[in-house]
Short mmCIF file of C-alpha atoms and ligand atoms in Angstrom, two decimals:
data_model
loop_
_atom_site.label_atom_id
_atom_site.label_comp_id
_atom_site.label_asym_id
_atom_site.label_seq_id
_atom_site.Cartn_x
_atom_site.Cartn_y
_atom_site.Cartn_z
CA UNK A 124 125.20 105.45 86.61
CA UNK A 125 123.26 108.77 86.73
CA UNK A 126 124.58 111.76 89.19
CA UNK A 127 121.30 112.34 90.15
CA UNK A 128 121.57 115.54 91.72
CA UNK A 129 122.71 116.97 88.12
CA UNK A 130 119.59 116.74 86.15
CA UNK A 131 117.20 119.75 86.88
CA UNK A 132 117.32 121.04 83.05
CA UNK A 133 116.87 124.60 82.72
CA UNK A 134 114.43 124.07 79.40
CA UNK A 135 112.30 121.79 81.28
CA UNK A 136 112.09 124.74 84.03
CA UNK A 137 111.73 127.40 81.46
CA UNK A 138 109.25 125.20 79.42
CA UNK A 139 106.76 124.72 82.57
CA UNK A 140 107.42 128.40 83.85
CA UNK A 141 104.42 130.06 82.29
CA UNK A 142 101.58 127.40 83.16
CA UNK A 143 102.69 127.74 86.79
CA UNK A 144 102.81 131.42 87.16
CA UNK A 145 99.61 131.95 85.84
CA UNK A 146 97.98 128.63 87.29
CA UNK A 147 99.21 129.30 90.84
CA UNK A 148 97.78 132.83 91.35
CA UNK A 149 94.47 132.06 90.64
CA UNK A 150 94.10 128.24 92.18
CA UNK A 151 96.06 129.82 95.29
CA UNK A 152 93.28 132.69 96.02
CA UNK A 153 90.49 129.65 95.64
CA UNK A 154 92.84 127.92 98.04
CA UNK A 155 92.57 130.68 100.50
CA UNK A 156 89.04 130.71 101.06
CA UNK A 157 88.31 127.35 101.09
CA UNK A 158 90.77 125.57 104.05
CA UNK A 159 90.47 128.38 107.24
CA UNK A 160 91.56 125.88 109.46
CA UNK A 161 93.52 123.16 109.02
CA UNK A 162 94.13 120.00 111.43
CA UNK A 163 97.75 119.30 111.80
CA UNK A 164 99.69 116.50 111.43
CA UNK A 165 102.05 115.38 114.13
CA UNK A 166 104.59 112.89 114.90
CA UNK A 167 103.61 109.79 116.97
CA UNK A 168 106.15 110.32 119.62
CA UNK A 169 104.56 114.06 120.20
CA UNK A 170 101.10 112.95 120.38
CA UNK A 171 99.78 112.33 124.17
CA UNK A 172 99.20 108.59 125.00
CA UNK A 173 95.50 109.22 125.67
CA UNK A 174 95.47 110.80 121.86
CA UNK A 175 97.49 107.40 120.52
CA UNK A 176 94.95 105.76 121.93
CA UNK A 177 92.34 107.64 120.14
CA UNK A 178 93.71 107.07 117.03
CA UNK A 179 94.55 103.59 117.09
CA UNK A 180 90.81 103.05 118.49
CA UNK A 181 89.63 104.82 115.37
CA UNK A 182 91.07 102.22 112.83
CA UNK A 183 89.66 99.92 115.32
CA UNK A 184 86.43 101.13 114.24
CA UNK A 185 86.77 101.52 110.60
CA UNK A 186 88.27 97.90 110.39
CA UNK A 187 84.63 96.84 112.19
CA UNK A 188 82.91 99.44 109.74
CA UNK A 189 80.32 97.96 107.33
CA UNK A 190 81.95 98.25 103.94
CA UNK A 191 80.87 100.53 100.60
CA UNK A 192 82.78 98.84 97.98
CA UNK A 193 80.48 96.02 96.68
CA UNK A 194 81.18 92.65 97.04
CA UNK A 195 80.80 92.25 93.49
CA UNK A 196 84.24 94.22 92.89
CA UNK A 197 86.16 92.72 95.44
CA UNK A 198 84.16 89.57 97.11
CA UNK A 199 87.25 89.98 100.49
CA UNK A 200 86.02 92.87 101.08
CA UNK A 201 84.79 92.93 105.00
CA UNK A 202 84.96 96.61 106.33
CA UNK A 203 85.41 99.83 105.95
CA UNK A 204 88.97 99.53 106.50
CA UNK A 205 89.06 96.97 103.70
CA UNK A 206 87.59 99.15 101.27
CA UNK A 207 91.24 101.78 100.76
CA UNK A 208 93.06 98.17 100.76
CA UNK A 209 91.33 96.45 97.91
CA UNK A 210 91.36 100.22 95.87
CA UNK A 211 95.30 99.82 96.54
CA UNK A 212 95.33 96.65 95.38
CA UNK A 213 93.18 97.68 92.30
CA UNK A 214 95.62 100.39 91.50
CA UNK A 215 98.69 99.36 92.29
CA UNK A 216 99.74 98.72 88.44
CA UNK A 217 98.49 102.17 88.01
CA UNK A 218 99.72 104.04 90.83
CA UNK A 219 103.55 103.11 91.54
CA UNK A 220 106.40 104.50 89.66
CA UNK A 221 104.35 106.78 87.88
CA UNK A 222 104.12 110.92 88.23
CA UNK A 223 100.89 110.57 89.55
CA UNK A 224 102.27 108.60 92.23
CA UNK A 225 102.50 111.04 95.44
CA UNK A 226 99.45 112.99 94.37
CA UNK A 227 97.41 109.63 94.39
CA UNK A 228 98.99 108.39 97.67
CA UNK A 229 98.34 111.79 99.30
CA UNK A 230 94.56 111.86 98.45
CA UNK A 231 94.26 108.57 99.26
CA UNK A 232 95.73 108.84 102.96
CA UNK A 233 93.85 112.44 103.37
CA UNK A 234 90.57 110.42 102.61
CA UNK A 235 91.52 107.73 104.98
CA UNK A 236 92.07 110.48 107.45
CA UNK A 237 88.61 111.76 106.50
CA UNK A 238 86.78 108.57 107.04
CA UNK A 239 88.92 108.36 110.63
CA UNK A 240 87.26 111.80 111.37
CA UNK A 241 83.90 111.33 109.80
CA UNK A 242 83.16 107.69 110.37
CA UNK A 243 84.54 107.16 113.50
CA UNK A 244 84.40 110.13 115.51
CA UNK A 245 88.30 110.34 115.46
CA UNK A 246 89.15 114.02 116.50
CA UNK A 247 92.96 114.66 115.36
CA UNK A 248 94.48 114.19 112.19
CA UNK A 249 96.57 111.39 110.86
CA UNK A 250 99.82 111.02 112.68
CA UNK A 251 102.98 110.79 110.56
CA UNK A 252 106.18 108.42 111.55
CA UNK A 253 109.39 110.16 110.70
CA UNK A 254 111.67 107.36 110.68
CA UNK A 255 114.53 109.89 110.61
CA UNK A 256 114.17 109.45 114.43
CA UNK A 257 114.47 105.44 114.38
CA UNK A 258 117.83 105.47 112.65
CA UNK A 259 120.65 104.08 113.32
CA UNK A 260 120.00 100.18 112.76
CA UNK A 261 119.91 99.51 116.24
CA UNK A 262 117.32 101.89 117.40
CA UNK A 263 114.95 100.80 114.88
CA UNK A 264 113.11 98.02 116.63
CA UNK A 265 112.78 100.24 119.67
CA UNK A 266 110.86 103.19 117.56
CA UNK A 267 107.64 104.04 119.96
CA UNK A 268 105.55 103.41 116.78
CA UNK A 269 106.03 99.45 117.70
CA UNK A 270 105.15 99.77 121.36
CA UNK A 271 102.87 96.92 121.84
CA UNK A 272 101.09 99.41 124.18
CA UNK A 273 100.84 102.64 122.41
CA UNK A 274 102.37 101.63 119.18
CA UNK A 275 100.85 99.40 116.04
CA UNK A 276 103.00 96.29 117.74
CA UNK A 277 106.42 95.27 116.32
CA UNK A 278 107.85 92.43 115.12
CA UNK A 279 106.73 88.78 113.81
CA UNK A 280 108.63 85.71 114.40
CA UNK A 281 111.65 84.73 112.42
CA UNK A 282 110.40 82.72 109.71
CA UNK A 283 113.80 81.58 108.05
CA UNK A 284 114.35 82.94 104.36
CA UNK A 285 113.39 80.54 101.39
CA UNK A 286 116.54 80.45 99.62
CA UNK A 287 114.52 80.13 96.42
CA UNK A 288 112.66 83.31 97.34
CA UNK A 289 114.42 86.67 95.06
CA UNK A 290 113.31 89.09 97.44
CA UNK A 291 115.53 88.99 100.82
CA UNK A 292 115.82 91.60 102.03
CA UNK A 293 119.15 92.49 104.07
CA UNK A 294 118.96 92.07 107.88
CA UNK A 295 115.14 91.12 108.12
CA UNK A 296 114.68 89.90 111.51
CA UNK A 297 111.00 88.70 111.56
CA UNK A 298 108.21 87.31 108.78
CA UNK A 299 105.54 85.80 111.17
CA UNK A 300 102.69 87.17 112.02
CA UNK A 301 102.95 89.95 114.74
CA UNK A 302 103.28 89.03 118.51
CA UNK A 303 102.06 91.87 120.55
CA UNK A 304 99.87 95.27 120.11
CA UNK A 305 96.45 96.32 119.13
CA UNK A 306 96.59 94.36 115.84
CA UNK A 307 97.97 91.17 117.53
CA UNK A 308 94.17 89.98 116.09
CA UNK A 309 93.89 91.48 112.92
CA UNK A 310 92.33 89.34 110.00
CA UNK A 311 94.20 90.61 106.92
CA UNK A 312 91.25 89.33 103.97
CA UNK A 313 92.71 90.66 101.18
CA UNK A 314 95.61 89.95 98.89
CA UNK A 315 98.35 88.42 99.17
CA UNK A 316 99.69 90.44 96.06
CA UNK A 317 95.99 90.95 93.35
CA UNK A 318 94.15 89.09 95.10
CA UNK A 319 90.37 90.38 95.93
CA UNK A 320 89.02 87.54 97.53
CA UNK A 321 88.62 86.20 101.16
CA UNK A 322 91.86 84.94 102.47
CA UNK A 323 92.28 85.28 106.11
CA UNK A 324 95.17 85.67 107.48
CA UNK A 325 97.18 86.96 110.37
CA UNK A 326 99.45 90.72 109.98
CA UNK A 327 103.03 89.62 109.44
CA UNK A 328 106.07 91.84 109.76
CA UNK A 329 109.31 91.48 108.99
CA UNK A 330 111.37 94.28 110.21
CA UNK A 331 114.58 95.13 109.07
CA UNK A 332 116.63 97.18 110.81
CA UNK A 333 120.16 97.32 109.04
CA UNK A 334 117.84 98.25 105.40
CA UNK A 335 116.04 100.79 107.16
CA UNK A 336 119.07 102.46 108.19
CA UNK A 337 120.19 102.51 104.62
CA UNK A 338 117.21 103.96 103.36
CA UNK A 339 115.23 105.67 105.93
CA UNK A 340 117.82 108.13 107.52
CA UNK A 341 118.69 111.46 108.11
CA UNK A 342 121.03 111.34 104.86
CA UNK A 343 118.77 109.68 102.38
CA UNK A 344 116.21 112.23 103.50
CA UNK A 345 118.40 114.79 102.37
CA UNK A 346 119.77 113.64 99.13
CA UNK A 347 115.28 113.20 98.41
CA UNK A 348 114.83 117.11 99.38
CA UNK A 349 117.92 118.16 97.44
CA UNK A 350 116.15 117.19 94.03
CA UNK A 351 115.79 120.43 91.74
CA UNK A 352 112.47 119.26 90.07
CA UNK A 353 109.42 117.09 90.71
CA UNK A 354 110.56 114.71 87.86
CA UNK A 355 113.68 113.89 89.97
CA UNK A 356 112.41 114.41 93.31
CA UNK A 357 109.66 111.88 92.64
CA UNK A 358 112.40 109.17 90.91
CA UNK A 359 114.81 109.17 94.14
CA UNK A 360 112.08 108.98 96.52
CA UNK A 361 110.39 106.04 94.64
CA UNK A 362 113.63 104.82 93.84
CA UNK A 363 114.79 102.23 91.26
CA UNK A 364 113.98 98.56 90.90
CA UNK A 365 116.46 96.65 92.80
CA UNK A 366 116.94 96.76 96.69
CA UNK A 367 120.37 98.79 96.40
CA UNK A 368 118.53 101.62 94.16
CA UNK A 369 115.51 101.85 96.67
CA UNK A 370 114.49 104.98 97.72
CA UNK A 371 112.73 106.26 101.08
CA UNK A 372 109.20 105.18 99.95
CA UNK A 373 110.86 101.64 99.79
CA UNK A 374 112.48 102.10 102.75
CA UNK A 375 109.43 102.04 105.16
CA UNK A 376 107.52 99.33 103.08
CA UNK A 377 110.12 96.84 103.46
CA UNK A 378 112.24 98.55 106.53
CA UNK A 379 108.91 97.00 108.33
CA UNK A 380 107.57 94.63 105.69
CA UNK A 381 111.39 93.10 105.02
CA UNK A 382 110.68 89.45 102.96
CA UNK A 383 107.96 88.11 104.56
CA UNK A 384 105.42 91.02 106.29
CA UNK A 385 102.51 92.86 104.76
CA UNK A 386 104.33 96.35 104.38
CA UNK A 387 106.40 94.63 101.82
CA UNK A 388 103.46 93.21 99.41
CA UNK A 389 103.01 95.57 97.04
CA UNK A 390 99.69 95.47 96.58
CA UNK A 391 98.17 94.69 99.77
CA UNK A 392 100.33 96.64 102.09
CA UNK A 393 97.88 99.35 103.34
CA UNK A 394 96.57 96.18 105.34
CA UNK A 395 98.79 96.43 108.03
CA UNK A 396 97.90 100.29 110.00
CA UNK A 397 101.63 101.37 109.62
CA UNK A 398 101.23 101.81 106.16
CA UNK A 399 99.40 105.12 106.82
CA UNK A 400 102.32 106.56 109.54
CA UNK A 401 104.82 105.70 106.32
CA UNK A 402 102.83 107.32 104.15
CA UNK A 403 101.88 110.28 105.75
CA UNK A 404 105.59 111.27 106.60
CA UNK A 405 106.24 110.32 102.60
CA UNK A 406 103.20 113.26 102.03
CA UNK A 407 105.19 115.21 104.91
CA UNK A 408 108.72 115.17 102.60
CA UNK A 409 106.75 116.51 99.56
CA UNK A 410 105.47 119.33 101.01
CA UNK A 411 108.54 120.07 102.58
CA UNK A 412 110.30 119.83 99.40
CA UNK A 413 107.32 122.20 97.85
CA UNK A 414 107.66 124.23 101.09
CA UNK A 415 111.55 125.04 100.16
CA UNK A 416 110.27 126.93 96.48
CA UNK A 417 106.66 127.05 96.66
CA UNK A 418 106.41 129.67 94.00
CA UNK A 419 108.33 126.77 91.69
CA UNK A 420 107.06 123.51 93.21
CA UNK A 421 103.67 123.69 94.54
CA UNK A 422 101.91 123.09 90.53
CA UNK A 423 105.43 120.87 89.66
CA UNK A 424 104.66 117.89 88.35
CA UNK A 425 105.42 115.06 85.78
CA UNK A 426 106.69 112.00 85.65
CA UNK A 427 105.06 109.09 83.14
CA UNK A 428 101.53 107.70 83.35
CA UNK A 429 102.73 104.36 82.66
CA UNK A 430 104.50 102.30 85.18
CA UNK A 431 108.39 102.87 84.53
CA UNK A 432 107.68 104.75 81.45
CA UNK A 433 110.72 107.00 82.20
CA UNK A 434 111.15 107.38 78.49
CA UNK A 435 107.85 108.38 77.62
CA UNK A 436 107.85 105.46 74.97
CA UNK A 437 104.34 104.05 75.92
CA UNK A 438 102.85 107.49 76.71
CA UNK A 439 102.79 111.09 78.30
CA UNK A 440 103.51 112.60 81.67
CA UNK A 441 100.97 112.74 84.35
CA UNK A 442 99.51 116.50 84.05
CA UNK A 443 97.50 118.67 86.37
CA UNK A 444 94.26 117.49 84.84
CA UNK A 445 95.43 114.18 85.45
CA UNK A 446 92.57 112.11 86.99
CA UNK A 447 92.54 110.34 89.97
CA UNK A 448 90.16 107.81 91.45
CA UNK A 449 89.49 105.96 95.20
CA UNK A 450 86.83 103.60 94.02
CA UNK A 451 84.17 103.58 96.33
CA UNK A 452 85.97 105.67 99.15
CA UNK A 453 85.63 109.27 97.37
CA UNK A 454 84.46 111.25 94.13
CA UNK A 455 86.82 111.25 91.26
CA UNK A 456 89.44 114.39 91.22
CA UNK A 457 92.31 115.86 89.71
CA UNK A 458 95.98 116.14 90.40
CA UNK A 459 95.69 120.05 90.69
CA UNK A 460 93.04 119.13 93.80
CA UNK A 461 95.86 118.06 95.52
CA UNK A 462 98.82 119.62 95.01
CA UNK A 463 97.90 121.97 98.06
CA UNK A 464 97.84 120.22 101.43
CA UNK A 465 95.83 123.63 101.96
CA UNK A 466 93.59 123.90 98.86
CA UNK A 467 91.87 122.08 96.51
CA UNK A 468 89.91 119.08 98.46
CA UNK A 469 92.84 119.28 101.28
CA UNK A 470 92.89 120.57 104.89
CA UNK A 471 95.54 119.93 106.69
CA UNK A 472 98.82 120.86 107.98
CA UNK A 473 102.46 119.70 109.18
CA UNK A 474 103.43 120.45 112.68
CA UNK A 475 106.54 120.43 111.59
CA UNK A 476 108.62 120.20 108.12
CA UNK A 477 112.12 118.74 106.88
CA UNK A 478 114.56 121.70 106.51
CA UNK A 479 117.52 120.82 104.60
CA UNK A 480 120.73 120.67 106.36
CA UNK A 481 122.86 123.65 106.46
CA UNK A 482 125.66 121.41 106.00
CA UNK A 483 124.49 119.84 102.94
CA UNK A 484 127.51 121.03 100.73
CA UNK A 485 129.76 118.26 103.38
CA UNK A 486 127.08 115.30 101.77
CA UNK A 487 127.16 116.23 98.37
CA UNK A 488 130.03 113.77 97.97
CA UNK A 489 128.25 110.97 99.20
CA UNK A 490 124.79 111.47 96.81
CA UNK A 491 127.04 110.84 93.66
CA UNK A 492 127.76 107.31 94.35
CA UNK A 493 124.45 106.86 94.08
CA UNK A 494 123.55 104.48 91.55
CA UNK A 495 119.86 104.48 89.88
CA UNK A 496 119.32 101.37 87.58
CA UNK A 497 116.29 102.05 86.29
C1 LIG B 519 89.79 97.78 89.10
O1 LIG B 519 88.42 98.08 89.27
C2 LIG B 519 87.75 98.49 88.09
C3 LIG B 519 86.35 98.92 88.49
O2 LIG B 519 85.70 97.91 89.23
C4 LIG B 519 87.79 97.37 87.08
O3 LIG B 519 87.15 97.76 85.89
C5 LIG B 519 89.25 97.02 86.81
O4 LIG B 519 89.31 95.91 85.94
C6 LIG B 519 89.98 96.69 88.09
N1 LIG B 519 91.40 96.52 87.76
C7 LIG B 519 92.13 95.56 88.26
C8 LIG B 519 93.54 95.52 87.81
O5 LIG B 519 91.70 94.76 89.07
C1 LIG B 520 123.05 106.74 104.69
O1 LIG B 520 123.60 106.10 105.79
C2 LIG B 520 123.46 104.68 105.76
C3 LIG B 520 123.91 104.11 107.09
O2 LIG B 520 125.21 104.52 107.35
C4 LIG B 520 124.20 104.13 104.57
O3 LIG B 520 124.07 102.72 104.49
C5 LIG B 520 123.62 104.75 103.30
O4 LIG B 520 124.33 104.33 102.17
C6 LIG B 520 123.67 106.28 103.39
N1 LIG B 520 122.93 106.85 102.26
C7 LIG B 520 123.32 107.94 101.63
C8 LIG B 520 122.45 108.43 100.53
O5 LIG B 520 124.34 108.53 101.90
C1 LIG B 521 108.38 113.82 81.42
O1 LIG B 521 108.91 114.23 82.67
C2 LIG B 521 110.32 114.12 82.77
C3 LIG B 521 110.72 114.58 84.14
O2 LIG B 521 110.06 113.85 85.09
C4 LIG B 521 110.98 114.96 81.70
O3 LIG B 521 112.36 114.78 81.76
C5 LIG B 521 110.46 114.55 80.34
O4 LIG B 521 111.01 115.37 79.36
C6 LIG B 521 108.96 114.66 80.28
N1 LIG B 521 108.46 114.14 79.02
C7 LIG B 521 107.60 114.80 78.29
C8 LIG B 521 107.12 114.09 77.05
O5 LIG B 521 107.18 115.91 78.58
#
């Protein structure tokens, strides 16, 4: 068992120090000139219906989009839409449990936010879900963000558990394919897991209330921010590999994907529209927690470049020349691009942030029985 609030070691600080001082003067004046005016990212529930609407509309239109990927790459591939699913699926052995992890995830929903705006005429900016809100268990299922009306739709039908099948998670309530909303008719192609051919299929969820509540609230929020560096920060939020060491990035992929729905395949999960909310309120928690010491945290990062390499035993850390790629969606860039939501290739802004409790010193109890089995 690691105490994982413990581990912020003052030689890695020290060690790191001098790149960042001198690294974030001059990337921070280029970062200045270049992003006057940022769109701003706001929580579903704030937005008015009419600009739900928009925005739900706009995926409409990129999922009816001609695609760029060719079909050589990934024959599945039907739309626009499909194009940042099959480069998830692509990456996902690349891009999951790794340093490189939120930088990658944050360029790739800040491109999908690009293509909303460029492609089809979307005017706002991508909408974040802060499940925070949806805690307890028994408000989950009645979050706004699974309003059949102005929502992405809720639940599928139970589909009872294979008692064969490893993954169950606790309390899923669902598994079929969904029953309501504006992606009642959705044709998920690709997938299920690597798969990059044409299999039709209907958007399943699974929520799962009683997990979500474990993972997606107030508290495990807190514990997240409360990481001293990037190297831990990132570990608790992607949390460890069973479902008792998940972390909040795990929380909204099978919170709504449970056993049985989309959100939960880990390759193919940016199929179902949700993924986006999830992952631009995941985006929304790192900059919050760079927002708390930006002098420190905006140019902190590390963490391996191989999958669970925690050790370092099959290579390095992810750096800030670290390269990332979107396939066919955007030009090749760097982790240093990104680590400014306001510099860089980035644009946008938070309406609002996560502030860490003042009464944090009353949970620090709880955060050591936290167990990471990685
Ligand atoms: C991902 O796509 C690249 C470029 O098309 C290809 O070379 C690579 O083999 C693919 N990787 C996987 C795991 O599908
Ligand atoms: C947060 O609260 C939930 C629900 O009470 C609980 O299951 C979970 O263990 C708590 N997590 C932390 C980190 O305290
Ligand atoms: C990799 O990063 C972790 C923190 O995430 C750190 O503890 C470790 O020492 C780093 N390894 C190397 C080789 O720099």
């Amino acid at each position: 068992m690691v105490y994982v609030s413990s581990r912020s070691s003052r030689w890695y600080a020290l060690s790191l120090l001098v790149p960042i001082l001198v690294l974030s003067q001059s990337i921070l004046t280029t970062a200045q000139k270049h992003c006057q005016d940022p769109i701003v990212r706001k929580e579903w529930r704030t937005l008015s219906k009419s600009a739900r609407l928009n925005y739900l509309d706009a995926v409409h239109c990129l999922l009816s989009t001609p695609p760029l990927t060719p079909l050589s790459a990934a024959p599945g591939i039907r739309s626009r839409y499909d194009d940042f699913v099959a480069t998830h699926i692509n990456q996902t052995l690349s891009i999951h449990f790794v340093g490189h992890f939120l930088p990658w995830h944050r360029w790739f929903t800040a491109v999908y936010e690009t293509a909303l705006r460029e492609e089809c005429s979307y005017e706002g900016a991508q909408p974040y879900w802060d499940w925070t809100l949806d805690t307890p268990a028994d408000e989950f299922m009645e979050s706004p963000v699974f309003d059949d009306r102005y929502g992405f739709g809720g639940n599928g039908a139970l589909v009872p558990i294979d008692e064969s099948d490893p993954n169950e998670v606790l309390g899923r309530t669902g598994g079929g394919c969904i029953e309501g909303g504006p992606f009642k008719d959705l044709v998920v192609r690709l997938g299920p897991l690597n798969g990059l051919g044409d299999n039709p299929r209907c958007l399943t969820r699974d929520l799962a209330p009683y997990y979500a509540a474990r993972f997606l609230g107030r508290n495990q929020t807190e514990l997240t921010l409360r990481q001293k560096d990037f190297g831990w920060f990132d570990r608790v939020l992607q949390g460890g590999q069973t479902f008792d060491a998940s972390g909040i990035h795990d929380g909204g992929h099978y919170g709504v994907g449970g056993t049985y729905g989309v959100m939960a395949d880990p390759f193919a999960s940016p199929a179902d529209p949700i993924f986006w909310m999830h992952h631009a309120n995941v985006d929304r928690l790192w900059w919050s927690w760079q927002k708390q010491d930006l002098w420190e945290r905006l140019w902190d990062i590390s963490g391996p470049i191989f999958m669970q390499d925690y050790g370092n035993e099959k290579g390095g850390n992810t750096t800030l020349d670290y390269k990332l790629s979107l396939w066919s969606n955007a030009k090749d860039i760097v982790v240093s691009d990104v680590m400014d939501i306001q510099g860089g290739g980035l644009c946008y802004d938070y309406d609002e942030l996560y502030e860490s409790d003042r009464d944090m010193e009353n949970s620090e109890d709880e955060s050591q029985e936290m167990g990471f089995d990685w």
